[in-house]
mmCIF file of C-alpha atoms in Angstrom:
data_model
loop_
_atom_site.group_PDB
_atom_site.id
_atom_site.type_symbol
_atom_site.label_atom_id
_atom_site.label_comp_id
_atom_site.label_asym_id
_atom_site.label_seq_id
_atom_site.Cartn_x
_atom_site.Cartn_y
_atom_site.Cartn_z
ATOM 1 C CA UNK A 1 -8.413 -22.078 32.226
ATOM 2 C CA UNK A 2 -10.659 -22.654 29.237
ATOM 3 C CA UNK A 3 -9.525 -22.081 25.651
ATOM 4 C CA UNK A 4 -11.430 -18.777 25.226
ATOM 5 C CA UNK A 5 -10.043 -17.367 28.474
ATOM 6 C CA UNK A 6 -6.524 -18.399 27.433
ATOM 7 C CA UNK A 7 -6.937 -16.573 24.115
ATOM 8 C CA UNK A 8 -8.167 -13.428 25.877
ATOM 9 C CA UNK A 9 -5.258 -13.556 28.308
ATOM 10 C CA UNK A 10 -2.742 -14.007 25.486
ATOM 11 C CA UNK A 11 -4.271 -11.025 23.684
ATOM 12 C CA UNK A 12 -4.038 -8.853 26.809
ATOM 13 C CA UNK A 13 -0.384 -9.743 27.199
ATOM 14 C CA UNK A 14 0.455 -9.276 23.505
ATOM 15 C CA UNK A 15 3.145 -6.713 23.076
ATOM 16 C CA UNK A 16 3.251 -4.763 19.847
ATOM 17 C CA UNK A 17 6.108 -5.588 17.530
ATOM 18 C CA UNK A 18 8.420 -2.774 16.543
ATOM 19 C CA UNK A 19 7.017 -1.151 13.396
ATOM 20 C CA UNK A 20 9.057 -1.692 10.257
ATOM 21 C CA UNK A 21 7.051 0.311 7.722
ATOM 22 C CA UNK A 22 10.027 1.294 5.571
ATOM 23 C CA UNK A 23 11.258 -2.297 5.373
ATOM 24 C CA UNK A 24 7.848 -3.579 4.228
ATOM 25 C CA UNK A 25 7.707 -0.979 1.448
ATOM 26 C CA UNK A 26 11.271 -1.839 0.382
ATOM 27 C CA UNK A 27 10.447 -5.579 0.192
ATOM 28 C CA UNK A 28 7.361 -4.980 -1.958
ATOM 29 C CA UNK A 29 7.479 -4.667 -5.750
ATOM 30 C CA UNK A 30 3.796 -3.974 -6.392
ATOM 31 C CA UNK A 31 0.924 -2.362 -4.556
ATOM 32 C CA UNK A 32 -2.697 -3.358 -4.314
ATOM 33 C CA UNK A 33 -5.018 -0.583 -5.487
ATOM 34 C CA UNK A 34 -8.585 0.094 -4.409
ATOM 35 C CA UNK A 35 -10.446 2.733 -6.407
ATOM 36 C CA UNK A 36 -14.044 3.756 -7.087
ATOM 37 C CA UNK A 37 -15.652 4.974 -10.300
ATOM 38 C CA UNK A 38 -18.069 7.877 -10.798
ATOM 39 C CA UNK A 39 -21.010 5.728 -9.668
ATOM 40 C CA UNK A 40 -19.190 4.572 -6.536
ATOM 41 C CA UNK A 41 -18.501 1.067 -7.870
ATOM 42 C CA UNK A 42 -15.320 -0.285 -6.278
ATOM 43 C CA UNK A 43 -12.468 -1.760 -8.282
ATOM 44 C CA UNK A 44 -9.351 -3.501 -7.040
ATOM 45 C CA UNK A 45 -6.170 -4.187 -8.936
ATOM 46 C CA UNK A 46 -2.415 -3.982 -8.513
ATOM 47 C CA UNK A 47 0.520 -2.210 -10.125
ATOM 48 C CA UNK A 48 4.303 -2.325 -9.873
ATOM 49 C CA UNK A 49 5.618 0.884 -8.295
ATOM 50 C CA UNK A 50 8.633 2.948 -7.371
ATOM 51 C CA UNK A 51 8.897 5.403 -4.523
ATOM 52 C CA UNK A 52 10.463 8.820 -5.058
ATOM 53 C CA UNK A 53 10.642 10.766 -1.829
ATOM 54 C CA UNK A 54 7.181 10.412 -0.289
ATOM 55 C CA UNK A 55 5.274 9.628 -3.493
ATOM 56 C CA UNK A 56 4.575 6.222 -5.035
ATOM 57 C CA UNK A 57 4.478 6.146 -8.838
ATOM 58 C CA UNK A 58 2.747 3.631 -11.065
ATOM 59 C CA UNK A 59 2.653 3.323 -14.858
ATOM 60 C CA UNK A 60 -0.843 2.174 -15.788
ATOM 61 C CA UNK A 61 -2.946 1.683 -18.924
ATOM 62 C CA UNK A 62 -6.326 3.238 -19.678
ATOM 63 C CA UNK A 63 -7.389 -0.262 -20.739
ATOM 64 C CA UNK A 64 -7.673 -0.988 -16.981
ATOM 65 C CA UNK A 65 -10.685 0.294 -15.024
ATOM 66 C CA UNK A 66 -8.572 1.620 -12.186
ATOM 67 C CA UNK A 67 -6.620 3.985 -14.444
ATOM 68 C CA UNK A 68 -9.590 6.225 -15.224
ATOM 69 C CA UNK A 69 -10.531 6.244 -11.535
ATOM 70 C CA UNK A 70 -6.984 7.295 -10.631
ATOM 71 C CA UNK A 71 -6.741 9.895 -13.411
ATOM 72 C CA UNK A 72 -10.071 11.410 -12.318
ATOM 73 C CA UNK A 73 -8.692 11.908 -8.806
ATOM 74 C CA UNK A 74 -11.201 9.632 -7.111
ATOM 75 C CA UNK A 75 -10.704 8.220 -3.627
ATOM 76 C CA UNK A 76 -7.878 5.716 -3.607
ATOM 77 C CA UNK A 77 -6.434 3.286 -1.130
ATOM 78 C CA UNK A 78 -3.179 1.407 -1.597
ATOM 79 C CA UNK A 79 -1.868 -1.601 0.283
ATOM 80 C CA UNK A 80 1.539 -3.149 0.781
ATOM 81 C CA UNK A 81 1.258 -6.666 2.193
ATOM 82 C CA UNK A 82 3.626 -9.410 3.250
ATOM 83 C CA UNK A 83 3.885 -12.305 0.812
ATOM 84 C CA UNK A 84 1.624 -15.191 1.859
ATOM 85 C CA UNK A 85 4.467 -17.672 1.523
ATOM 86 C CA UNK A 86 6.574 -15.663 3.994
ATOM 87 C CA UNK A 87 3.959 -15.205 6.708
ATOM 88 C CA UNK A 88 3.876 -17.227 9.899
ATOM 89 C CA UNK A 89 0.196 -16.443 10.576
ATOM 90 C CA UNK A 90 -2.203 -15.800 7.702
ATOM 91 C CA UNK A 91 -4.562 -13.782 9.945
ATOM 92 C CA UNK A 92 -1.767 -11.454 10.995
ATOM 93 C CA UNK A 93 0.074 -10.697 7.757
ATOM 94 C CA UNK A 94 2.171 -7.565 7.938
ATOM 95 C CA UNK A 95 0.459 -4.807 5.958
ATOM 96 C CA UNK A 96 0.398 -1.080 5.352
ATOM 97 C CA UNK A 97 -2.812 0.498 4.056
ATOM 98 C CA UNK A 98 -2.776 4.118 2.929
ATOM 99 C CA UNK A 99 -5.402 6.583 1.800
ATOM 100 C CA UNK A 100 -3.810 8.502 -1.058
ATOM 101 C CA UNK A 101 -4.496 11.454 -3.303
ATOM 102 C CA UNK A 102 -3.478 11.122 -6.954
ATOM 103 C CA UNK A 103 -1.899 13.232 -9.658
ATOM 104 C CA UNK A 104 -1.094 12.508 -13.284
ATOM 105 C CA UNK A 105 2.477 13.198 -14.371
ATOM 106 C CA UNK A 106 2.933 14.974 -17.678
ATOM 107 C CA UNK A 107 4.519 12.726 -20.296
ATOM 108 C CA UNK A 108 8.178 13.563 -21.051
ATOM 109 C CA UNK A 109 8.432 15.997 -18.118
ATOM 110 C CA UNK A 110 11.499 15.860 -15.889
ATOM 111 C CA UNK A 111 9.644 13.835 -13.238
ATOM 112 C CA UNK A 112 8.251 11.492 -15.958
ATOM 113 C CA UNK A 113 11.768 10.777 -17.240
ATOM 114 C CA UNK A 114 13.197 10.313 -13.722
ATOM 115 C CA UNK A 115 10.428 7.977 -12.578
ATOM 116 C CA UNK A 116 10.288 5.938 -15.800
ATOM 117 C CA UNK A 117 14.053 5.439 -15.520
ATOM 118 C CA UNK A 118 13.625 4.192 -11.932
ATOM 119 C CA UNK A 119 10.738 1.935 -12.969
ATOM 120 C CA UNK A 120 12.977 0.418 -15.665
ATOM 121 C CA UNK A 121 15.820 -0.067 -13.173
ATOM 122 C CA UNK A 122 13.463 -1.741 -10.705
ATOM 123 C CA UNK A 123 11.145 -3.715 -12.994
ATOM 124 C CA UNK A 124 13.115 -4.287 -16.189
ATOM 125 C CA UNK A 125 13.160 -3.420 -19.875
ATOM 126 C CA UNK A 126 9.404 -3.974 -20.288
ATOM 127 C CA UNK A 127 9.076 -0.417 -18.949
ATOM 128 C CA UNK A 128 10.766 0.872 -22.149
ATOM 129 C CA UNK A 129 7.983 -0.709 -24.192
ATOM 130 C CA UNK A 130 4.953 0.229 -22.093
ATOM 131 C CA UNK A 131 6.108 3.781 -21.347
ATOM 132 C CA UNK A 132 6.020 4.458 -25.110
ATOM 133 C CA UNK A 133 2.432 3.236 -25.446
ATOM 134 C CA UNK A 134 0.042 6.204 -25.526
ATOM 135 C CA UNK A 135 -2.579 4.517 -23.322
ATOM 136 C CA UNK A 136 -0.095 4.290 -20.436
ATOM 137 C CA UNK A 137 0.058 7.190 -18.006
ATOM 138 C CA UNK A 138 2.178 7.852 -14.938
ATOM 139 C CA UNK A 139 0.253 8.401 -11.714
ATOM 140 C CA UNK A 140 1.643 9.763 -8.464
ATOM 141 C CA UNK A 141 0.049 8.402 -5.288
ATOM 142 C CA UNK A 142 0.507 10.818 -2.383
ATOM 143 C CA UNK A 143 -0.076 9.347 1.096
ATOM 144 C CA UNK A 144 -2.634 11.130 3.281
ATOM 145 C CA UNK A 145 -2.896 8.781 6.278
ATOM 146 C CA UNK A 146 -3.083 5.094 6.962
ATOM 147 C CA UNK A 147 -2.533 2.138 9.200
ATOM 148 C CA UNK A 148 0.201 -0.432 9.693
ATOM 149 C CA UNK A 149 -0.303 -3.892 11.178
ATOM 150 C CA UNK A 150 2.461 -6.357 11.955
ATOM 151 C CA UNK A 151 0.778 -8.900 14.189
ATOM 152 C CA UNK A 152 -1.987 -9.469 16.702
ATOM 153 C CA UNK A 153 -2.231 -6.491 19.050
ATOM 154 C CA UNK A 154 0.316 -4.645 16.933
ATOM 155 C CA UNK A 155 -1.490 -2.039 14.856
ATOM 156 C CA UNK A 156 -0.547 1.594 14.359
ATOM 157 C CA UNK A 157 -1.827 4.784 12.773
ATOM 158 C CA UNK A 158 0.603 6.336 10.270
ATOM 159 C CA UNK A 159 0.780 9.866 8.905
ATOM 160 C CA UNK A 160 1.388 11.149 5.374
ATOM 161 C CA UNK A 161 5.137 10.558 5.807
ATOM 162 C CA UNK A 162 4.480 6.916 6.802
ATOM 163 C CA UNK A 163 5.689 7.727 10.301
ATOM 164 C CA UNK A 164 4.022 5.965 13.226
ATOM 165 C CA UNK A 165 1.639 8.318 15.034
ATOM 166 C CA UNK A 166 0.271 6.037 17.739
ATOM 167 C CA UNK A 167 -0.406 2.444 18.658
ATOM 168 C CA UNK A 168 -4.032 1.419 18.014
ATOM 169 C CA UNK A 169 -4.802 -0.472 21.171
ATOM 170 C CA UNK A 170 -7.833 1.274 22.693
ATOM 171 C CA UNK A 171 -9.569 -2.033 23.215
ATOM 172 C CA UNK A 172 -8.619 -5.659 22.954
ATOM 173 C CA UNK A 173 -10.338 -8.011 20.551
ATOM 174 C CA UNK A 174 -13.603 -9.232 21.974
ATOM 175 C CA UNK A 175 -14.687 -12.867 22.058
ATOM 176 C CA UNK A 176 -18.213 -14.227 22.061
#
């Protein structure tokens, strides 16, 4: 059996790992953001977050490009990804990628106060300082749909509630 055939056979026999979407989100302190501006120019960044019910909240400054994109309600994608130092296989890092709609939370509203308090509890006293700065706004990221991967041959579609919809295994990886 040559090396390529062995790889194909291993892929065919790969069994998906049980999805642990909630656990990945709980282990993650910041999300990776992908946004686009009015001209369609992409921008990537990150932000610490908290989750309240099914919404992820981030406190971000207008000094960052992504903040205007988020505030303008442009297309947004967020990613939760396993720490590189914890992964066994760099090509198969556990990750959750979500398309999300956005909303800006009114400063000093009930939800603002609740979320800022949770951000402080999760990320420390720095939140007291930045939440008082006028260029910082609170953005809600509302999941629409996404995908979850936790290994080779172990990829899933997820819905807006981050629940697994189906295993994505219509076809195996193809080799040359």
